[in-house]
Every structure is written in structure tokens, then in C-alpha cells.
Amino acid sequence: MAQQEKIAQCGWVINWLEQVRQLQETAIAANPDGANLRQRFLTLQQQAQQQILTLPPQAATAGTPGVVAFQTEISRTLRLIAIDIQFLAMARQSLKYQARQGQLRDRLTQLLNQGQGLLQALGSKSDQPHQPGNAE
């Protein structure tokens, strides 16, 4: 694989991770705007489908978990986050709302970890190793 292509792929993942961080900031705000939260998630999900989940398996660096393993976990986590956002919008009681918001925060943290793991699998330097499926 050409070095320029690998750099572009890492750039896509880095940009996507920044969007995940921004979504997490929106989600953990005291009273997040539901429409804004849904729109940010849909943008994030669309970018993942177009750039992250379509990376070729051979993009992985030797000796790291495969790109496909991270893509599978990212896809699963995105589906769960979509459900969490729906449940958060339906929560009427304060305690239930806080519980849903906490669960959404945890899943977004998991998604960040999976994205960092994907970045590592692509050969980019990261702070610490991550394995697909790990919550933290």
C-alpha cells in the first residue's frame, strides 16, 4: 500500500475521532439539544460509513489486530449509540435521563478507544494499545 494512501487513511480516522469527541462534549452537556445531538451523530455515522468502515483489510500494520476487527466493533457501537440517543430523547424522569446520558457517554468513550485502536492498526503512533471490544 502506498505511504500517501496510508497517511490519508490515518487522517480520515483522526478527523473522525475529533467528531466523536465533539459529539461526546455535546452529549455530556447539562441539557444537550436533542436535535443537535442527533444531527451530529448522523454526520458522524455517515462519515464512518463512507471512510472508516470501508478501509481495506490490508491497511493494517503487521503485528496489530486487523482493521476488520475494529471496523466490526465500531459498526456495532455506532448502532448501540443510535439506540442510546433515541432512548435519551424519550427519557422523561431526571434519574432515567441521567442514566441514559451516562450510558451514552460510556459508549462514546468506547467508540473513541476503538477509533484509537484502528489508528494503531493502520500504523499511526498512539498513546496506548487498544483491543477491539474493550469498553475502556
mmCIF file of C-alpha atoms in Angstrom, residues 21-92:
data_model
loop_
_atom_site.group_PDB
_atom_site.id
_atom_site.type_symbol
_atom_site.label_atom_id
_atom_site.label_comp_id
_atom_site.label_asym_id
_atom_site.label_seq_id
_atom_site.Cartn_x
_atom_site.Cartn_y
_atom_site.Cartn_z
ATOM 1 C CA ARG A 21 -15.013 13.958 20.790
ATOM 2 C CA GLN A 22 -17.273 16.841 19.775
ATOM 3 C CA LEU A 23 -20.325 14.584 19.914
ATOM 4 C CA GLN A 24 -19.264 13.412 23.364
ATOM 5 C CA GLU A 25 -18.981 17.029 24.553
ATOM 6 C CA THR A 26 -22.477 17.716 23.249
ATOM 7 C CA ALA A 27 -23.858 14.544 24.826
ATOM 8 C CA ILE A 28 -22.485 15.200 28.315
ATOM 9 C CA ALA A 29 -23.647 18.816 28.485
ATOM 10 C CA ALA A 30 -26.167 19.572 31.235
ATOM 11 C CA ASN A 31 -29.129 19.775 28.834
ATOM 12 C CA PRO A 32 -27.992 18.658 25.389
ATOM 13 C CA ASP A 33 -30.120 19.772 22.465
ATOM 14 C CA GLY A 34 -31.669 16.569 21.126
ATOM 15 C CA ALA A 35 -31.861 17.769 17.516
ATOM 16 C CA ASN A 36 -28.226 18.905 17.550
ATOM 17 C CA LEU A 37 -27.165 15.621 19.162
ATOM 18 C CA ARG A 38 -28.996 13.558 16.511
ATOM 19 C CA GLN A 39 -27.605 15.673 13.664
ATOM 20 C CA ARG A 40 -24.038 15.401 14.919
ATOM 21 C CA PHE A 41 -24.453 11.646 15.310
ATOM 22 C CA LEU A 42 -25.892 11.227 11.803
ATOM 23 C CA THR A 43 -22.938 13.168 10.367
ATOM 24 C CA LEU A 44 -20.518 11.032 12.385
ATOM 25 C CA GLN A 45 -22.241 7.819 11.314
ATOM 26 C CA GLN A 46 -22.256 8.847 7.651
ATOM 27 C CA GLN A 47 -18.558 9.691 7.731
ATOM 28 C CA ALA A 48 -17.817 6.336 9.373
ATOM 29 C CA GLN A 49 -19.766 4.502 6.681
ATOM 30 C CA GLN A 50 -18.030 6.365 3.870
ATOM 31 C CA GLN A 51 -14.443 6.427 5.138
ATOM 32 C CA ILE A 52 -13.820 4.326 8.243
ATOM 33 C CA LEU A 53 -15.866 1.189 7.606
ATOM 34 C CA THR A 54 -14.654 0.950 4.010
ATOM 35 C CA LEU A 55 -10.915 0.864 4.743
ATOM 36 C CA PRO A 56 -9.333 -2.197 3.117
ATOM 37 C CA PRO A 57 -8.283 -5.063 5.425
ATOM 38 C CA GLN A 58 -4.744 -4.953 4.046
ATOM 39 C CA ALA A 59 -4.355 -1.445 5.514
ATOM 40 C CA ALA A 60 -3.391 -2.996 8.867
ATOM 41 C CA THR A 61 0.190 -2.878 10.082
ATOM 42 C CA ALA A 62 1.747 -6.300 10.712
ATOM 43 C CA GLY A 63 1.522 -7.452 14.321
ATOM 44 C CA THR A 64 -1.616 -5.444 15.188
ATOM 45 C CA PRO A 65 -5.265 -6.505 15.406
ATOM 46 C CA GLY A 66 -6.833 -6.322 11.991
ATOM 47 C CA VAL A 67 -8.680 -3.360 10.582
ATOM 48 C CA VAL A 68 -11.767 -5.545 10.070
ATOM 49 C CA ALA A 69 -11.976 -6.347 13.797
ATOM 50 C CA PHE A 70 -12.038 -2.652 14.668
ATOM 51 C CA GLN A 71 -14.477 -1.865 11.864
ATOM 52 C CA THR A 72 -16.852 -4.538 13.177
ATOM 53 C CA GLU A 73 -16.717 -3.159 16.710
ATOM 54 C CA ILE A 74 -17.097 0.446 15.537
ATOM 55 C CA SER A 75 -20.130 -0.506 13.456
ATOM 56 C CA ARG A 76 -21.713 -2.318 16.411
ATOM 57 C CA THR A 77 -21.026 0.561 18.781
ATOM 58 C CA LEU A 78 -22.498 3.076 16.316
ATOM 59 C CA ARG A 79 -25.726 1.046 16.201
ATOM 60 C CA LEU A 80 -25.884 1.000 20.003
ATOM 61 C CA ILE A 81 -25.244 4.753 20.193
ATOM 62 C CA ALA A 82 -28.129 5.369 17.791
ATOM 63 C CA ILE A 83 -30.403 3.463 20.167
ATOM 64 C CA ASP A 84 -28.974 5.308 23.190
ATOM 65 C CA ILE A 85 -29.742 8.666 21.555
ATOM 66 C CA GLN A 86 -33.336 7.562 20.889
ATOM 67 C CA PHE A 87 -33.750 6.403 24.486
ATOM 68 C CA LEU A 88 -32.213 9.621 25.785
ATOM 69 C CA ALA A 89 -34.770 11.624 23.805
ATOM 70 C CA MET A 90 -37.610 9.557 25.310
ATOM 71 C CA ALA A 91 -36.402 9.762 28.925
ATOM 72 C CA ARG A 92 -38.759 11.926 30.976
#
